[in-house]
Amino acid sequence: MRLALEAMATRFELVIADDADAHRLRASGQEALAEIARAEELWSRFRPTSELAWINAGAGGAPVRVGRETLRLLSRCARFANATEGAFDPTLGPLLRLWRVGETDALARPDPARIAKVLDLVGMQRVEIDEAASTVRLPQQGMQLDLGSIGKGAAVDMALEVLQEHGIRSALLHGGTSSVRSIGMAPGGQPWRVGWRLPGVEEAFPVTLDGVRPALSVSAPHGRRVKAGGDTWGHVIDPRTGEPVPAGSALVCGPCAAACDALSTAVLVLGAAGPPLVAELFPDCEALWHAGPSA
Ligand code: AMP
Ligand code: MG
């Protein structure tokens, strides 16, 4: 059974390969996909009613009350930001705005003084997360969270949990082919296999998903680009320097899609230094990085 959902500016596809009753599978699949829509409601920076938008709108003001899922996701973000020494940092919203990421009418490359000024607004360690009070506060006006690097993975995990609660034993879910998570074995009792496409490389690199590492995420700047005059740049920015990552592809496999998603973005920023860092700090994950052509 195949189901799909357009959400988070991409297409999510779910394959359920279970042999249970088709009506029951469809109902489970639809309930799972509804979780993705709910994740978008919670965490889209572009929806004024999302919890993330409330936090951003309150920057420099009083703490904002949010639900447990948002608190938990932001606490995880803080841990990933800390572990990757800021290569992954979802407070880079002001940098995305400066570089016009996600906008079509790109302007010129920002000048270094403006980049330096905007960098003052970036830093996950400054976000005040109060678990006891269920509040989040961005301490300075102009600060802005963006969960583009982890939201898809977190949504895939939420959907997978619903399928597991319904007793589904074989399924594969992906968002835009960049965040993937599986349950059990593929039809025929084989592990689920996916291909990692690298630009300029003829054959896709085969990756196997199993019970230990059922999730994977890929990041690359060539996916989406901003053009300005003769200049182009990708949508992943190094929050430490404020500069877009020019080239490369990163893949991370692991136990859940959210961790893989955050870490694949970090590995793209870190380059060759990324996989050893993941191996050391996240031994349940495996990271690969490919230099690739420039963006
Ligand atoms: P991904 O495709 O998972 O690597 O996520 C890319 C998206 O994450 C971008 O479109 C931005 O919204 C956001 N982003 C870009 N660079 C970073 C970064 N260094 N840390 C966290 N989020 C980022
Ligand atoms: Mg990512």
PDB file of C-alpha atoms and ligand atoms in Angstrom:
ATOM      1  CA  MET A   1       0.000   0.000   0.000  1.00  0.00           C
ATOM      2  CA  ARG A   2       1.280   3.467  -0.942  1.00  0.00           C
ATOM      3  CA  LEU A   3       0.140   6.771   0.507  1.00  0.00           C
ATOM      4  CA  ALA A   4       1.517  10.268  -0.040  1.00  0.00           C
ATOM      5  CA  LEU A   5       1.235  13.720   1.495  1.00  0.00           C
ATOM      6  CA  GLU A   6       2.439  17.125   0.317  1.00  0.00           C
ATOM      7  CA  ALA A   7       3.818  18.925   3.370  1.00  0.00           C
ATOM      8  CA  MET A   8       6.845  20.951   4.485  1.00  0.00           C
ATOM      9  CA  ALA A   9       7.375  22.059   0.863  1.00  0.00           C
ATOM     10  CA  THR A  10       8.036  18.478  -0.175  1.00  0.00           C
ATOM     11  CA  ARG A  11       6.348  15.150  -0.828  1.00  0.00           C
ATOM     12  CA  PHE A  12       6.180  12.449   1.820  1.00  0.00           C
ATOM     13  CA  GLU A  13       5.652   8.884   0.628  1.00  0.00           C
ATOM     14  CA  LEU A  14       4.739   5.909   2.738  1.00  0.00           C
ATOM     15  CA  VAL A  15       4.930   2.304   1.618  1.00  0.00           C
ATOM     16  CA  ILE A  16       3.319  -0.264   3.916  1.00  0.00           C
ATOM     17  CA  ALA A  17       4.249  -3.806   2.984  1.00  0.00           C
ATOM     18  CA  ASP A  18       2.333  -5.562   5.735  1.00  0.00           C
ATOM     19  CA  ASP A  19      -0.123  -8.355   4.974  1.00  0.00           C
ATOM     20  CA  ALA A  20      -2.871  -7.111   7.339  1.00  0.00           C
ATOM     21  CA  ASP A  21      -6.320  -6.023   6.184  1.00  0.00           C
ATOM     22  CA  ALA A  22      -6.103  -3.213   3.589  1.00  0.00           C
ATOM     23  CA  HIS A  23      -8.668  -0.986   5.347  1.00  0.00           C
ATOM     24  CA  ARG A  24      -6.754  -1.225   8.573  1.00  0.00           C
ATOM     25  CA  LEU A  25      -3.442  -0.463   6.824  1.00  0.00           C
ATOM     26  CA  ARG A  26      -4.905   2.556   5.060  1.00  0.00           C
ATOM     27  CA  ALA A  27      -6.350   3.932   8.295  1.00  0.00           C
ATOM     28  CA  SER A  28      -3.004   3.453  10.060  1.00  0.00           C
ATOM     29  CA  GLY A  29      -1.127   5.074   7.176  1.00  0.00           C
ATOM     30  CA  GLN A  30      -3.451   8.065   7.098  1.00  0.00           C
ATOM     31  CA  GLU A  31      -3.161   8.538  10.832  1.00  0.00           C
ATOM     32  CA  ALA A  32       0.630   8.400  10.485  1.00  0.00           C
ATOM     33  CA  LEU A  33       0.692  10.982   7.694  1.00  0.00           C
ATOM     34  CA  ALA A  34      -1.569  13.229   9.774  1.00  0.00           C
ATOM     35  CA  GLU A  35       1.308  13.406  12.253  1.00  0.00           C
ATOM     36  CA  ILE A  36       3.453  15.003   9.540  1.00  0.00           C
ATOM     37  CA  ALA A  37       0.805  17.651   8.963  1.00  0.00           C
ATOM     38  CA  ARG A  38       0.705  18.209  12.730  1.00  0.00           C
ATOM     39  CA  ALA A  39       4.507  18.569  12.849  1.00  0.00           C
ATOM     40  CA  GLU A  40       4.279  21.223  10.147  1.00  0.00           C
ATOM     41  CA  GLU A  41       1.586  23.049  12.153  1.00  0.00           C
ATOM     42  CA  LEU A  42       3.904  23.061  15.156  1.00  0.00           C
ATOM     43  CA  TRP A  43       7.246  23.885  13.566  1.00  0.00           C
ATOM     44  CA  SER A  44       6.866  25.762  10.297  1.00  0.00           C
ATOM     45  CA  ARG A  45       8.609  29.112  10.454  1.00  0.00           C
ATOM     46  CA  PHE A  46       6.248  30.324   7.733  1.00  0.00           C
ATOM     47  CA  ARG A  47       2.958  29.617   9.530  1.00  0.00           C
ATOM     48  CA  PRO A  48       2.095  32.477  11.853  1.00  0.00           C
ATOM     49  CA  THR A  49       0.124  30.103  14.093  1.00  0.00           C
ATOM     50  CA  SER A  50       2.947  27.575  14.623  1.00  0.00           C
ATOM     51  CA  GLU A  51       4.578  27.316  18.030  1.00  0.00           C
ATOM     52  CA  LEU A  52       7.860  28.130  16.321  1.00  0.00           C
ATOM     53  CA  ALA A  53       6.405  31.336  14.878  1.00  0.00           C
ATOM     54  CA  TRP A  54       5.181  32.353  18.357  1.00  0.00           C
ATOM     55  CA  ILE A  55       8.664  31.853  19.759  1.00  0.00           C
ATOM     56  CA  ASN A  56      10.171  33.884  16.903  1.00  0.00           C
ATOM     57  CA  ALA A  57       7.564  36.638  17.268  1.00  0.00           C
ATOM     58  CA  GLY A  58       8.403  36.864  20.967  1.00  0.00           C
ATOM     59  CA  ALA A  59      12.164  37.341  20.439  1.00  0.00           C
ATOM     60  CA  GLY A  60      13.476  39.892  22.915  1.00  0.00           C
ATOM     61  CA  GLY A  61      10.258  39.677  24.941  1.00  0.00           C
ATOM     62  CA  ALA A  62       8.726  37.418  27.577  1.00  0.00           C
ATOM     63  CA  PRO A  63       9.102  33.599  27.576  1.00  0.00           C
ATOM     64  CA  VAL A  64       6.633  31.834  25.267  1.00  0.00           C
ATOM     65  CA  ARG A  65       4.637  28.818  26.458  1.00  0.00           C
ATOM     66  CA  VAL A  66       4.871  25.805  24.133  1.00  0.00           C
ATOM     67  CA  GLY A  67       3.881  22.142  24.178  1.00  0.00           C
ATOM     68  CA  ARG A  68       6.028  19.204  25.278  1.00  0.00           C
ATOM     69  CA  GLU A  69       6.941  18.151  21.733  1.00  0.00           C
ATOM     70  CA  THR A  70       8.388  21.546  20.866  1.00  0.00           C
ATOM     71  CA  LEU A  71      10.282  21.708  24.163  1.00  0.00           C
ATOM     72  CA  ARG A  72      11.701  18.261  23.588  1.00  0.00           C
ATOM     73  CA  LEU A  73      12.703  18.984  19.981  1.00  0.00           C
ATOM     74  CA  LEU A  74      14.410  22.252  20.909  1.00  0.00           C
ATOM     75  CA  SER A  75      16.249  20.553  23.788  1.00  0.00           C
ATOM     76  CA  ARG A  76      17.505  17.959  21.330  1.00  0.00           C
ATOM     77  CA  CYS A  77      18.541  20.746  18.948  1.00  0.00           C
ATOM     78  CA  ALA A  78      20.540  22.326  21.763  1.00  0.00           C
ATOM     79  CA  ARG A  79      22.384  19.041  22.328  1.00  0.00           C
ATOM     80  CA  PHE A  80      23.159  18.625  18.607  1.00  0.00           C
ATOM     81  CA  ALA A  81      24.317  22.241  18.351  1.00  0.00           C
ATOM     82  CA  ASN A  82      26.557  21.769  21.355  1.00  0.00           C
ATOM     83  CA  ALA A  83      27.996  18.448  20.130  1.00  0.00           C
ATOM     84  CA  THR A  84      28.709  19.792  16.631  1.00  0.00           C
ATOM     85  CA  GLU A  85      30.177  23.014  18.052  1.00  0.00           C
ATOM     86  CA  GLY A  86      27.625  25.067  16.174  1.00  0.00           C
ATOM     87  CA  ALA A  87      27.911  23.425  12.729  1.00  0.00           C
ATOM     88  CA  PHE A  88      24.246  22.574  13.271  1.00  0.00           C
ATOM     89  CA  ASP A  89      22.442  25.556  14.734  1.00  0.00           C
ATOM     90  CA  PRO A  90      18.731  26.215  14.179  1.00  0.00           C
ATOM     91  CA  THR A  91      19.012  29.836  15.361  1.00  0.00           C
ATOM     92  CA  LEU A  92      20.413  30.693  11.928  1.00  0.00           C
ATOM     93  CA  GLY A  93      17.091  32.230  10.795  1.00  0.00           C
ATOM     94  CA  PRO A  94      18.607  35.745  10.469  1.00  0.00           C
ATOM     95  CA  LEU A  95      21.374  34.331   8.234  1.00  0.00           C
ATOM     96  CA  LEU A  96      18.830  32.598   5.996  1.00  0.00           C
ATOM     97  CA  ARG A  97      17.044  35.930   5.664  1.00  0.00           C
ATOM     98  CA  LEU A  98      20.277  37.745   4.888  1.00  0.00           C
ATOM     99  CA  TRP A  99      21.247  35.258   2.170  1.00  0.00           C
ATOM    100  CA  ARG A 100      17.646  35.163   0.862  1.00  0.00           C
ATOM    101  CA  VAL A 101      17.456  31.371   1.273  1.00  0.00           C
ATOM    102  CA  GLY A 102      13.977  30.188   0.307  1.00  0.00           C
ATOM    103  CA  GLU A 103      13.228  33.360  -1.650  1.00  0.00           C
ATOM    104  CA  THR A 104      13.252  33.612  -5.415  1.00  0.00           C
ATOM    105  CA  ASP A 105      14.261  37.234  -5.958  1.00  0.00           C
ATOM    106  CA  ALA A 106      17.813  36.998  -4.764  1.00  0.00           C
ATOM    107  CA  LEU A 107      19.805  40.138  -4.250  1.00  0.00           C
ATOM    108  CA  ALA A 108      23.547  40.603  -4.235  1.00  0.00           C
ATOM    109  CA  ARG A 109      25.907  38.760  -1.928  1.00  0.00           C
ATOM    110  CA  PRO A 110      25.699  40.442   1.511  1.00  0.00           C
ATOM    111  CA  ASP A 111      28.747  42.409   2.550  1.00  0.00           C
ATOM    112  CA  PRO A 112      30.997  41.017   5.324  1.00  0.00           C
ATOM    113  CA  ALA A 113      30.030  43.728   7.818  1.00  0.00           C
ATOM    114  CA  ARG A 114      26.372  42.763   7.574  1.00  0.00           C
ATOM    115  CA  ILE A 115      27.209  39.087   7.938  1.00  0.00           C
ATOM    116  CA  ALA A 116      29.216  39.860  11.086  1.00  0.00           C
ATOM    117  CA  LYS A 117      26.330  41.867  12.525  1.00  0.00           C
ATOM    118  CA  VAL A 118      23.802  39.112  11.836  1.00  0.00           C
ATOM    119  CA  LEU A 119      26.120  36.509  13.396  1.00  0.00           C
ATOM    120  CA  ASP A 120      25.551  38.283  16.733  1.00  0.00           C
ATOM    121  CA  LEU A 121      21.950  37.030  16.575  1.00  0.00           C
ATOM    122  CA  VAL A 122      22.947  33.377  16.082  1.00  0.00           C
ATOM    123  CA  GLY A 123      23.689  30.876  18.862  1.00  0.00           C
ATOM    124  CA  MET A 124      21.566  28.000  20.155  1.00  0.00           C
ATOM    125  CA  GLN A 125      23.279  28.230  23.564  1.00  0.00           C
ATOM    126  CA  ARG A 126      21.504  31.569  24.059  1.00  0.00           C
ATOM    127  CA  VAL A 127      18.017  30.104  23.689  1.00  0.00           C
ATOM    128  CA  GLU A 128      16.335  29.857  27.096  1.00  0.00           C
ATOM    129  CA  ILE A 129      14.498  26.556  27.351  1.00  0.00           C
ATOM    130  CA  ASP A 130      12.649  26.126  30.647  1.00  0.00           C
ATOM    131  CA  GLU A 131      11.356  22.551  30.828  1.00  0.00           C
ATOM    132  CA  ALA A 132       9.647  23.065  34.194  1.00  0.00           C
ATOM    133  CA  ALA A 133       7.723  26.131  33.043  1.00  0.00           C
ATOM    134  CA  SER A 134       7.246  24.769  29.464  1.00  0.00           C
ATOM    135  CA  THR A 135       8.578  27.977  27.980  1.00  0.00           C
ATOM    136  CA  VAL A 136      11.117  29.039  25.379  1.00  0.00           C
ATOM    137  CA  ARG A 137      12.612  32.494  24.998  1.00  0.00           C
ATOM    138  CA  LEU A 138      14.856  34.061  22.386  1.00  0.00           C
ATOM    139  CA  PRO A 139      16.640  36.726  24.428  1.00  0.00           C
ATOM    140  CA  GLN A 140      17.289  39.250  21.665  1.00  0.00           C
ATOM    141  CA  GLN A 141      15.010  40.921  19.178  1.00  0.00           C
ATOM    142  CA  GLY A 142      15.798  39.742  15.645  1.00  0.00           C
ATOM    143  CA  MET A 143      16.759  36.221  16.731  1.00  0.00           C
ATOM    144  CA  GLN A 144      14.906  33.555  14.775  1.00  0.00           C
ATOM    145  CA  LEU A 145      14.674  29.777  14.910  1.00  0.00           C
ATOM    146  CA  ASP A 146      14.435  27.696  11.737  1.00  0.00           C
ATOM    147  CA  LEU A 147      13.842  23.945  11.952  1.00  0.00           C
ATOM    148  CA  GLY A 148      14.366  23.244   8.236  1.00  0.00           C
ATOM    149  CA  SER A 149      17.244  20.901   9.004  1.00  0.00           C
ATOM    150  CA  ILE A 150      15.524  18.656  11.577  1.00  0.00           C
ATOM    151  CA  GLY A 151      11.767  19.192  11.170  1.00  0.00           C
ATOM    152  CA  LYS A 152      11.325  16.686   8.339  1.00  0.00           C
ATOM    153  CA  GLY A 153      13.189  14.002  10.268  1.00  0.00           C
ATOM    154  CA  ALA A 154      11.241  14.724  13.447  1.00  0.00           C
ATOM    155  CA  ALA A 155       7.975  14.491  11.484  1.00  0.00           C
ATOM    156  CA  VAL A 156       9.026  11.156   9.959  1.00  0.00           C
ATOM    157  CA  ASP A 157       9.758   9.831  13.471  1.00  0.00           C
ATOM    158  CA  MET A 158       6.342  10.966  14.764  1.00  0.00           C
ATOM    159  CA  ALA A 159       4.615   9.226  11.857  1.00  0.00           C
ATOM    160  CA  LEU A 160       6.651   6.040  12.336  1.00  0.00           C
ATOM    161  CA  GLU A 161       5.696   5.873  15.980  1.00  0.00           C
ATOM    162  CA  VAL A 162       2.023   5.845  15.003  1.00  0.00           C
ATOM    163  CA  LEU A 163       2.647   2.957  12.594  1.00  0.00           C
ATOM    164  CA  GLN A 164       4.474   1.065  15.324  1.00  0.00           C
ATOM    165  CA  GLU A 165       1.638   1.667  17.776  1.00  0.00           C
ATOM    166  CA  HIS A 166      -0.691   0.138  15.181  1.00  0.00           C
ATOM    167  CA  GLY A 167       1.504  -2.948  14.992  1.00  0.00           C
ATOM    168  CA  ILE A 168       2.762  -2.346  11.416  1.00  0.00           C
ATOM    169  CA  ARG A 169       5.721  -4.664  10.845  1.00  0.00           C
ATOM    170  CA  SER A 170       7.008  -3.562   7.435  1.00  0.00           C
ATOM    171  CA  ALA A 171       7.042  -0.007   6.094  1.00  0.00           C
ATOM    172  CA  LEU A 172       9.205   2.709   4.578  1.00  0.00           C
ATOM    173  CA  LEU A 173       8.512   6.436   4.858  1.00  0.00           C
ATOM    174  CA  HIS A 174      10.480   9.237   3.256  1.00  0.00           C
ATOM    175  CA  GLY A 175      10.181  12.999   2.997  1.00  0.00           C
ATOM    176  CA  GLY A 176      11.470  14.401  -0.291  1.00  0.00           C
ATOM    177  CA  THR A 177      13.854  11.401  -0.492  1.00  0.00           C
ATOM    178  CA  SER A 178      16.107  13.178   1.995  1.00  0.00           C
ATOM    179  CA  SER A 179      14.678  11.903   5.325  1.00  0.00           C
ATOM    180  CA  VAL A 180      13.913   8.197   5.451  1.00  0.00           C
ATOM    181  CA  ARG A 181      12.868   5.687   8.116  1.00  0.00           C
ATOM    182  CA  SER A 182      11.894   2.052   7.873  1.00  0.00           C
ATOM    183  CA  ILE A 183      10.151  -0.567   9.987  1.00  0.00           C
ATOM    184  CA  GLY A 184      11.163  -4.223   9.785  1.00  0.00           C
ATOM    185  CA  MET A 185      12.164  -5.875   6.535  1.00  0.00           C
ATOM    186  CA  ALA A 186      11.195  -5.107   2.943  1.00  0.00           C
ATOM    187  CA  PRO A 187       8.965  -7.569   1.039  1.00  0.00           C
ATOM    188  CA  GLY A 188      10.847 -10.831   0.526  1.00  0.00           C
ATOM    189  CA  GLY A 189      12.484 -10.589   3.947  1.00  0.00           C
ATOM    190  CA  GLN A 190      15.362  -8.455   2.656  1.00  0.00           C
ATOM    191  CA  PRO A 191      16.512  -5.290   4.458  1.00  0.00           C
ATOM    192  CA  TRP A 192      15.179  -2.049   2.953  1.00  0.00           C
ATOM    193  CA  ARG A 193      17.650  -0.667   0.422  1.00  0.00           C
ATOM    194  CA  VAL A 194      17.878   2.911  -0.793  1.00  0.00           C
ATOM    195  CA  GLY A 195      20.259   4.643  -3.195  1.00  0.00           C
ATOM    196  CA  TRP A 196      22.259   7.792  -2.436  1.00  0.00           C
ATOM    197  CA  ARG A 197      22.494   9.869  -5.610  1.00  0.00           C
ATOM    198  CA  LEU A 198      25.572  12.020  -5.963  1.00  0.00           C
ATOM    199  CA  PRO A 199      25.801  14.636  -8.718  1.00  0.00           C
ATOM    200  CA  GLY A 200      28.164  13.557 -11.467  1.00  0.00           C
ATOM    201  CA  VAL A 201      28.228   9.960 -10.212  1.00  0.00           C
ATOM    202  CA  GLU A 202      26.470   7.511 -12.497  1.00  0.00           C
ATOM    203  CA  GLU A 203      25.370   4.864 -10.024  1.00  0.00           C
ATOM    204  CA  ALA A 204      23.544   5.536  -6.781  1.00  0.00           C
ATOM    205  CA  PHE A 205      25.481   4.512  -3.683  1.00  0.00           C
ATOM    206  CA  PRO A 206      23.545   1.638  -2.047  1.00  0.00           C
ATOM    207  CA  VAL A 207      22.552   1.997   1.615  1.00  0.00           C
ATOM    208  CA  THR A 208      20.855  -0.703   3.690  1.00  0.00           C
ATOM    209  CA  LEU A 209      18.421   0.145   6.492  1.00  0.00           C
ATOM    210  CA  ASP A 210      18.009  -2.378   9.288  1.00  0.00           C
ATOM    211  CA  GLY A 211      16.702  -2.655  12.845  1.00  0.00           C
ATOM    212  CA  VAL A 212      19.797  -1.006  14.314  1.00  0.00           C
ATOM    213  CA  ARG A 213      19.925   1.889  11.854  1.00  0.00           C
ATOM    214  CA  PRO A 214      16.433   2.150  10.380  1.00  0.00           C
ATOM    215  CA  ALA A 215      16.742   5.864   9.510  1.00  0.00           C
ATOM    216  CA  LEU A 216      18.819   7.969   7.166  1.00  0.00           C
ATOM    217  CA  SER A 217      19.102  11.560   6.022  1.00  0.00           C
ATOM    218  CA  VAL A 218      21.005  13.269   3.231  1.00  0.00           C
ATOM    219  CA  SER A 219      22.006  16.911   2.857  1.00  0.00           C
ATOM    220  CA  ALA A 220      23.508  18.681  -0.116  1.00  0.00           C
ATOM    221  CA  PRO A 221      23.633  22.312  -1.219  1.00  0.00           C
ATOM    222  CA  HIS A 222      22.905  21.468  -4.842  1.00  0.00           C
ATOM    223  CA  GLY A 223      19.280  20.637  -4.010  1.00  0.00           C
ATOM    224  CA  ARG A 224      18.141  24.236  -3.667  1.00  0.00           C
ATOM    225  CA  ARG A 225      20.107  27.268  -4.694  1.00  0.00           C
ATOM    226  CA  VAL A 226      19.843  30.990  -4.677  1.00  0.00           C
ATOM    227  CA  LYS A 227      21.109  32.849  -7.746  1.00  0.00           C
ATOM    228  CA  ALA A 228      22.367  36.398  -7.724  1.00  0.00           C
ATOM    229  CA  GLY A 229      24.066  37.753 -10.818  1.00  0.00           C
ATOM    230  CA  GLY A 230      26.759  35.227 -11.651  1.00  0.00           C
ATOM    231  CA  ASP A 231      26.807  33.937  -8.078  1.00  0.00           C
ATOM    232  CA  THR A 232      24.921  30.931  -6.725  1.00  0.00           C
ATOM    233  CA  TRP A 233      24.765  29.458  -3.269  1.00  0.00           C
ATOM    234  CA  GLY A 234      23.025  26.637  -1.484  1.00  0.00           C
ATOM    235  CA  HIS A 235      20.571  26.573   1.396  1.00  0.00           C
ATOM    236  CA  VAL A 236      22.927  25.279   4.052  1.00  0.00           C
ATOM    237  CA  ILE A 237      24.922  27.921   5.888  1.00  0.00           C
ATOM    238  CA  ASP A 238      27.837  27.552   8.253  1.00  0.00           C
ATOM    239  CA  PRO A 239      26.440  29.283  11.368  1.00  0.00           C
ATOM    240  CA  ARG A 240      29.983  29.852  12.660  1.00  0.00           C
ATOM    241  CA  THR A 241      31.114  31.966   9.696  1.00  0.00           C
ATOM    242  CA  GLY A 242      27.787  33.022   8.177  1.00  0.00           C
ATOM    243  CA  GLU A 243      28.886  31.689   4.757  1.00  0.00           C
ATOM    244  CA  PRO A 244      26.892  29.193   2.649  1.00  0.00           C
ATOM    245  CA  VAL A 245      28.437  25.744   2.276  1.00  0.00           C
ATOM    246  CA  PRO A 246      29.643  25.687  -1.344  1.00  0.00           C
ATOM    247  CA  ALA A 247      29.762  21.963  -2.108  1.00  0.00           C
ATOM    248  CA  GLY A 248      29.501  18.405  -0.877  1.00  0.00           C
ATOM    249  CA  SER A 249      26.949  15.764   0.066  1.00  0.00           C
ATOM    250  CA  ALA A 250      26.394  14.226   3.478  1.00  0.00           C
ATOM    251  CA  LEU A 251      24.580  11.066   4.512  1.00  0.00           C
ATOM    252  CA  VAL A 252      23.871   9.897   8.057  1.00  0.00           C
ATOM    253  CA  CYS A 253      22.249   6.575   9.073  1.00  0.00           C
ATOM    254  CA  GLY A 254      21.051   5.988  12.607  1.00  0.00           C
ATOM    255  CA  PRO A 255      18.294   4.961  14.983  1.00  0.00           C
ATOM    256  CA  CYS A 256      15.925   7.885  14.292  1.00  0.00           C
ATOM    257  CA  ALA A 257      15.292  10.300  11.446  1.00  0.00           C
ATOM    258  CA  ALA A 258      15.533  13.493  13.530  1.00  0.00           C
ATOM    259  CA  ALA A 259      19.086  12.742  14.697  1.00  0.00           C
ATOM    260  CA  CYS A 260      20.126  11.772  11.157  1.00  0.00           C
ATOM    261  CA  ASP A 261      18.575  14.949   9.772  1.00  0.00           C
ATOM    262  CA  ALA A 262      20.350  17.259  12.229  1.00  0.00           C
ATOM    263  CA  LEU A 263      23.631  15.425  11.830  1.00  0.00           C
ATOM    264  CA  SER A 264      23.536  15.302   8.020  1.00  0.00           C
ATOM    265  CA  THR A 265      23.260  19.087   7.968  1.00  0.00           C
ATOM    266  CA  ALA A 266      26.145  19.316  10.458  1.00  0.00           C
ATOM    267  CA  VAL A 267      28.310  16.921   8.420  1.00  0.00           C
ATOM    268  CA  LEU A 268      27.702  18.945   5.265  1.00  0.00           C
ATOM    269  CA  VAL A 269      28.982  22.025   7.130  1.00  0.00           C
ATOM    270  CA  LEU A 270      31.922  20.181   8.724  1.00  0.00           C
ATOM    271  CA  GLY A 271      33.027  18.402   5.533  1.00  0.00           C
ATOM    272  CA  ALA A 272      35.716  15.745   5.958  1.00  0.00           C
ATOM    273  CA  ALA A 273      35.823  16.439   9.717  1.00  0.00           C
ATOM    274  CA  GLY A 274      32.135  15.475  10.024  1.00  0.00           C
ATOM    275  CA  PRO A 275      32.187  11.640   9.870  1.00  0.00           C
ATOM    276  CA  PRO A 276      34.894  11.203  12.548  1.00  0.00           C
ATOM    277  CA  LEU A 277      33.030  13.591  14.856  1.00  0.00           C
ATOM    278  CA  VAL A 278      29.786  11.632  14.415  1.00  0.00           C
ATOM    279  CA  ALA A 279      31.647   8.327  14.990  1.00  0.00           C
ATOM    280  CA  GLU A 280      33.071   9.670  18.241  1.00  0.00           C
ATOM    281  CA  LEU A 281      30.003  11.397  19.713  1.00  0.00           C
ATOM    282  CA  PHE A 282      27.130   9.414  18.166  1.00  0.00           C
ATOM    283  CA  PRO A 283      28.362   5.816  17.918  1.00  0.00           C
ATOM    284  CA  ASP A 284      24.858   4.589  17.021  1.00  0.00           C
ATOM    285  CA  CYS A 285      25.014   6.706  13.830  1.00  0.00           C
ATOM    286  CA  GLU A 286      27.197   6.419  10.761  1.00  0.00           C
ATOM    287  CA  ALA A 287      28.101   9.406   8.593  1.00  0.00           C
ATOM    288  CA  LEU A 288      29.519   9.658   5.073  1.00  0.00           C
ATOM    289  CA  TRP A 289      30.668  12.782   3.295  1.00  0.00           C
ATOM    290  CA  HIS A 290      31.455  13.284  -0.385  1.00  0.00           C
ATOM    291  CA  ALA A 291      33.236  16.411  -1.640  1.00  0.00           C
ATOM    292  CA  GLY A 292      31.061  16.683  -4.762  1.00  0.00           C
ATOM    293  CA  PRO A 293      31.037  19.470  -7.343  1.00  0.00           C
ATOM    294  CA  SER A 294      30.575  23.051  -6.201  1.00  0.00           C
ATOM    295  CA  ALA A 295      27.054  24.382  -5.690  1.00  0.00           C
TER     296      ALA A 295
HETATM  297  P1  AMP B   1      18.922  19.828   5.292  1.00  0.00           P
HETATM  298  O1  AMP B   1      18.452  19.754   3.876  1.00  0.00           O
HETATM  299  O2  AMP B   1      18.325  18.809   6.204  1.00  0.00           O
HETATM  300  O3  AMP B   1      20.407  19.862   5.400  1.00  0.00           O
HETATM  301  O4  AMP B   1      18.364  21.199   5.882  1.00  0.00           O
HETATM  302  C1  AMP B   1      18.620  22.406   5.248  1.00  0.00           C
HETATM  303  C2  AMP B   1      17.749  23.479   5.850  1.00  0.00           C
HETATM  304  O5  AMP B   1      18.116  23.670   7.219  1.00  0.00           O
HETATM  305  C3  AMP B   1      17.961  24.822   5.181  1.00  0.00           C
HETATM  306  O6  AMP B   1      17.013  25.008   4.159  1.00  0.00           O
HETATM  307  C4  AMP B   1      17.752  25.786   6.334  1.00  0.00           C
HETATM  308  O7  AMP B   1      16.370  25.979   6.574  1.00  0.00           O
HETATM  309  C5  AMP B   1      18.317  25.035   7.532  1.00  0.00           C
HETATM  310  N1  AMP B   1      19.778  25.167   7.734  1.00  0.00           N
HETATM  311  C6  AMP B   1      20.726  25.562   6.851  1.00  0.00           C
HETATM  312  N2  AMP B   1      21.963  25.497   7.394  1.00  0.00           N
HETATM  313  C7  AMP B   1      21.798  25.037   8.658  1.00  0.00           C
HETATM  314  C8  AMP B   1      22.702  24.763   9.740  1.00  0.00           C
HETATM  315  N3  AMP B   1      24.014  24.912   9.595  1.00  0.00           N
HETATM  316  N4  AMP B   1      22.176  24.333  10.920  1.00  0.00           N
HETATM  317  C9  AMP B   1      20.832  24.171  11.069  1.00  0.00           C
HETATM  318  N5  AMP B   1      19.941  24.411  10.092  1.00  0.00           N
HETATM  319  C10 AMP B   1      20.401  24.828   8.898  1.00  0.00           C
HETATM  320 MG    MG B   2      19.280  17.763   7.783  1.00  0.00          MG
END
